[in-house]
Each structure stands twice: as structure tokens, then as C-alpha cells.
Short mmCIF file of C-alpha atoms in Angstrom, two decimals:
data_model
loop_
_atom_site.label_atom_id
_atom_site.label_comp_id
_atom_site.label_asym_id
_atom_site.label_seq_id
_atom_site.Cartn_x
_atom_site.Cartn_y
_atom_site.Cartn_z
CA UNK A 1 55.50 -40.87 109.65
CA UNK A 2 57.06 -42.84 112.53
CA UNK A 3 56.51 -42.44 116.22
CA UNK A 4 58.47 -43.81 119.16
CA UNK A 5 56.37 -45.19 121.99
CA UNK A 6 53.24 -43.51 120.62
CA UNK A 7 54.89 -40.07 120.86
CA UNK A 8 55.18 -38.04 117.68
CA UNK A 9 58.38 -36.01 117.62
CA UNK A 10 59.19 -32.83 115.69
CA UNK A 11 61.46 -34.68 113.30
CA UNK A 12 58.60 -37.08 112.50
CA UNK A 13 56.62 -34.06 111.35
CA UNK A 14 59.54 -32.54 109.47
CA UNK A 15 59.72 -29.39 111.59
CA UNK A 16 62.32 -27.69 113.78
CA UNK A 17 61.79 -25.52 116.83
CA UNK A 18 63.89 -22.40 117.35
CA UNK A 19 65.70 -22.35 120.74
CA UNK A 20 65.79 -18.56 120.78
CA UNK A 21 62.26 -17.42 119.86
CA UNK A 22 60.30 -20.70 119.84
CA UNK A 23 59.12 -20.41 116.23
CA UNK A 24 58.45 -23.78 114.59
CA UNK A 25 59.81 -23.98 111.05
CA UNK A 26 59.80 -26.60 108.34
CA UNK A 27 62.95 -28.77 108.31
CA UNK A 28 64.45 -28.36 104.84
CA UNK A 29 67.20 -30.92 105.57
CA UNK A 30 70.09 -28.44 105.34
CA UNK A 31 73.08 -28.79 107.67
CA UNK A 32 73.06 -25.07 108.49
CA UNK A 33 69.65 -23.44 108.55
CA UNK A 34 68.43 -20.37 110.41
CA UNK A 35 65.21 -19.29 112.01
CA UNK A 36 63.25 -17.09 109.56
CA UNK A 37 62.16 -14.82 112.40
CA UNK A 38 65.22 -14.26 114.66
CA UNK A 39 67.96 -15.76 112.42
CA UNK A 40 69.23 -18.07 115.19
CA UNK A 41 70.81 -21.35 114.07
CA UNK A 42 68.41 -24.31 113.94
CA UNK A 43 69.49 -27.79 115.03
CA UNK A 44 67.69 -31.09 115.30
CA UNK A 45 70.04 -31.70 118.25
CA UNK A 46 72.76 -29.46 119.72
CA UNK A 47 75.94 -30.04 117.64
CA UNK A 48 78.67 -31.98 119.48
CA UNK A 49 76.62 -31.88 122.66
CA UNK A 50 77.97 -35.15 124.09
CA UNK A 51 81.66 -34.56 123.32
CA UNK A 52 81.54 -30.96 124.58
CA UNK A 53 79.72 -31.98 127.75
CA UNK A 54 82.22 -34.79 128.39
CA UNK A 55 85.15 -32.36 128.00
CA UNK A 56 83.65 -29.86 130.46
CA UNK A 57 82.66 -32.59 132.91
CA UNK A 58 86.11 -34.23 132.92
CA UNK A 59 87.77 -30.84 133.48
CA UNK A 60 85.40 -30.22 136.41
CA UNK A 61 86.14 -33.66 137.89
CA UNK A 62 89.90 -33.06 137.67
CA UNK A 63 89.65 -29.60 139.27
CA UNK A 64 87.50 -31.00 142.06
CA UNK A 65 90.64 -32.73 143.45
CA UNK A 66 92.67 -29.53 144.13
CA UNK A 67 89.44 -27.80 145.18
CA UNK A 68 89.31 -30.22 148.12
CA UNK A 69 93.04 -30.55 148.81
CA UNK A 70 94.05 -26.87 148.66
CA UNK A 71 93.04 -24.31 151.32
CA UNK A 72 89.77 -22.59 150.54
CA UNK A 73 90.15 -20.04 153.33
CA UNK A 74 93.12 -18.53 155.20
CA UNK A 75 92.50 -17.01 158.62
CA UNK A 76 95.01 -14.77 160.44
CA UNK A 77 94.73 -13.08 163.85
CA UNK A 78 97.23 -11.24 166.05
CA UNK A 79 98.26 -14.54 167.65
CA UNK A 80 97.70 -17.27 165.09
CA UNK A 81 97.07 -18.08 161.45
CA UNK A 82 95.87 -21.20 159.74
CA UNK A 83 94.38 -22.43 156.48
CA UNK A 84 91.34 -24.62 156.01
CA UNK A 85 90.26 -26.89 153.21
CA UNK A 86 86.57 -27.35 152.51
CA UNK A 87 86.33 -30.42 154.73
CA UNK A 88 88.43 -29.03 157.59
CA UNK A 89 86.37 -25.83 157.41
CA UNK A 90 83.21 -27.89 157.85
CA UNK A 91 84.77 -29.59 160.89
CA UNK A 92 85.80 -26.23 162.40
CA UNK A 93 82.31 -24.81 161.89
CA UNK A 94 80.76 -27.91 163.45
CA UNK A 95 83.06 -27.86 166.52
CA UNK A 96 82.54 -24.12 167.01
CA UNK A 97 78.79 -24.66 167.29
CA UNK A 98 77.78 -23.35 163.84
CA UNK A 99 76.15 -26.66 162.98
CA UNK A 100 73.61 -25.23 160.54
CA UNK A 101 76.32 -23.37 158.62
CA UNK A 102 78.53 -26.50 158.62
CA UNK A 103 75.69 -28.53 157.11
CA UNK A 104 75.04 -25.88 154.43
CA UNK A 105 78.72 -25.71 153.44
CA UNK A 106 79.03 -29.53 153.46
CA UNK A 107 75.98 -29.99 151.23
CA UNK A 108 76.91 -27.14 148.85
CA UNK A 109 80.63 -28.04 148.64
CA UNK A 110 80.75 -31.82 148.89
CA UNK A 111 77.35 -33.34 148.16
CA UNK A 112 76.12 -31.09 145.33
CA UNK A 113 79.25 -31.14 143.10
CA UNK A 114 79.65 -34.93 143.41
CA UNK A 115 75.94 -35.41 142.71
CA UNK A 116 76.07 -33.15 139.63
CA UNK A 117 79.18 -34.84 138.21
CA UNK A 118 77.72 -38.32 138.80
CA UNK A 119 74.33 -37.45 137.29
CA UNK A 120 75.84 -35.79 134.21
CA UNK A 121 78.10 -38.79 133.66
CA UNK A 122 75.06 -41.08 133.93
CA UNK A 123 73.08 -38.94 131.46
CA UNK A 124 75.98 -38.90 129.00
CA UNK A 125 76.62 -42.65 129.14
CA UNK A 126 72.96 -43.58 128.73
CA UNK A 127 72.47 -41.00 125.94
CA UNK A 128 75.53 -42.31 124.07
CA UNK A 129 74.16 -45.84 124.24
CA UNK A 130 70.65 -44.73 123.28
CA UNK A 131 69.44 -46.49 126.42
CA UNK A 132 65.71 -46.57 127.15
CA UNK A 133 66.41 -47.18 130.88
CA UNK A 134 64.22 -44.97 133.10
CA UNK A 135 63.97 -42.10 130.64
CA UNK A 136 61.38 -40.08 132.63
CA UNK A 137 63.53 -40.37 135.77
CA UNK A 138 66.64 -39.29 133.83
CA UNK A 139 64.75 -36.26 132.53
CA UNK A 140 63.82 -35.39 136.14
CA UNK A 141 67.47 -35.75 137.19
CA UNK A 142 68.50 -33.29 134.49
CA UNK A 143 65.92 -30.75 135.64
CA UNK A 144 67.12 -31.27 139.22
CA UNK A 145 70.78 -30.50 138.48
CA UNK A 146 69.63 -27.47 136.48
CA UNK A 147 67.81 -26.24 139.58
CA UNK A 148 70.51 -26.91 142.19
CA UNK A 149 73.17 -25.41 139.93
CA UNK A 150 72.00 -21.97 141.01
CA UNK A 151 73.01 -22.76 144.62
CA UNK A 152 76.42 -24.29 143.92
CA UNK A 153 78.40 -21.14 144.70
CA UNK A 154 76.95 -20.93 148.19
CA UNK A 155 80.15 -21.76 150.07
CA UNK A 156 82.17 -19.31 147.97
CA UNK A 157 79.64 -16.66 149.00
CA UNK A 158 80.13 -17.74 152.63
CA UNK A 159 83.91 -17.26 152.35
CA UNK A 160 83.44 -13.86 150.70
CA UNK A 161 80.96 -12.85 153.41
CA UNK A 162 83.29 -13.96 156.21
CA UNK A 163 86.19 -12.09 154.63
CA UNK A 164 84.13 -8.90 154.37
CA UNK A 165 82.84 -9.16 157.95
CA UNK A 166 86.24 -9.93 159.51
CA UNK A 167 87.94 -7.09 157.67
CA UNK A 168 85.65 -4.69 159.49
CA UNK A 169 87.08 -5.83 162.82
CA UNK A 170 90.80 -5.17 162.05
CA UNK A 171 91.97 -7.79 164.61
CA UNK A 172 91.68 -10.69 162.22
CA UNK A 173 91.89 -11.34 158.50
CA UNK A 174 90.18 -13.93 156.29
CA UNK A 175 91.29 -14.46 152.70
CA UNK A 176 90.09 -16.88 150.05
CA UNK A 177 92.69 -19.57 149.28
CA UNK A 178 93.56 -21.29 145.97
CA UNK A 179 91.00 -23.98 146.75
CA UNK A 180 88.25 -21.37 146.39
CA UNK A 181 89.37 -20.56 142.85
CA UNK A 182 89.52 -24.26 141.94
CA UNK A 183 86.10 -24.82 143.45
CA UNK A 184 84.67 -21.80 141.60
CA UNK A 185 86.04 -23.26 138.37
CA UNK A 186 84.37 -26.60 139.19
CA UNK A 187 81.02 -24.86 139.69
CA UNK A 188 81.31 -22.92 136.43
CA UNK A 189 82.41 -25.98 134.46
CA UNK A 190 79.57 -28.15 135.78
CA UNK A 191 77.09 -25.38 134.96
CA UNK A 192 78.48 -25.15 131.42
CA UNK A 193 78.40 -28.94 131.11
CA UNK A 194 74.77 -28.95 132.18
CA UNK A 195 73.97 -26.25 129.61
CA UNK A 196 75.89 -28.09 126.88
CA UNK A 197 73.97 -31.32 127.36
CA UNK A 198 70.97 -31.55 125.05
CA UNK A 199 68.23 -33.17 127.18
CA UNK A 200 66.43 -34.34 124.03
CA UNK A 201 69.20 -36.93 123.64
CA UNK A 202 67.66 -38.76 126.57
CA UNK A 203 64.71 -39.71 124.39
CA UNK A 204 66.64 -40.68 121.25
CA UNK A 205 66.93 -44.23 120.04
CA UNK A 206 70.42 -45.69 119.29
CA UNK A 207 69.95 -45.12 115.55
CA UNK A 208 68.82 -41.52 115.86
CA UNK A 209 71.28 -38.92 114.45
CA UNK A 210 72.98 -36.89 117.20
CA UNK A 211 75.30 -34.57 115.26
CA UNK A 212 78.20 -35.86 117.41
#
């Protein structure tokens, strides 16, 4: 039996935990084994976790460009019409006195996506190298992006709410622009990337098998 840093892992004991029902089973060494209770597939690590997470993360990073360059909201009144990107929308909200709403949209639309993409890239690079650099802090970062992921669609909700409210007034019209669709795709892709990343890879040594 071997232990890394005084911590005994499941593979040291020859057992596997089921992700679906939590049952701990003996590892028989087969490539494709199933939980004896719920029949879910058992893996020492999520198969192709790093490559799949990289693919989703790169797609999110590419879509983040049109999400910021294309209009996220189009406003039309009887006298004027204009389109706003995420950043110009934040500026308009700030100048109109809705400072709290401008801060919320800025954090949800600019800060959070960049933070998630940067953290996931850091987790992937360090996991690929089997780095032992600040492993507890990296585990906390993963839990943090899991938590804030639930709030990433906040600005899309704001646009939808504005559109619904303005339609009641019949003197103005607010529609979601193509930037909103691109931004929604970014949010979904980063959430999928976060789910695809196996956080146990953070604790693996360079020689540990990763199924990648």
C-alpha cells in the first residue's frame, strides 16, 4: 500500500466509489466496470476529463469575443433606437444613475466569465503537469467557480426582465441581441467545462493514470 503525503487514497485500498449512489466497491482492474447497486459506470478518474474540458473551455473563450462585440440588447422608442454591447450597457446604466445594477451586470458579465475561464485554464495546466503547487488553494478555486456558476446568467435575466417590463408600456421595445445568445453559450460552455473537470486530478502525481 502506498500513500501520498500521508493520505491514503481509494486506489491505494483497491476500491472505487460510485458517483451516482456513493457505494464503495472493490476495484477489479477492468476498463469498464459498473456499480453493483445502481449499475452506473465506475471510473478511477473521469475518462478524457482534461481533453473534454479543454475543448469546452476553448469554445467558451472564442465565443466570449462576439459576446462582447455584438449587441446584447436593442432598444427602440417612438423617437430613437440603439443597440448596446455588454460594456456600453454598463456605461449607460451607470450614467443613468442605476449604479448598483451597472455593478451587478459588470461583475456577472465581465468579471465572472473571465475569472472562470482563467481559473479553469490554471486547473487544467497544473493537473496536466501533475503539479503539487498550492493544491488546497486550487481545490478551493474549483469549489468557488462551481458556486458562482449558478449566478453567471444574471445579466441575461436582466435583459429578459427589461424586455418583459418595457413591452408592457407599448411606447418602447427592448429585444435581446445576438450578443446575448453568444454570452448564454459562453455561460453554458463554462458550466459544462467545470462539470467535465475531475477535481481529483488536482491531487494526482505526474505518474498517476488519468484515462486521458
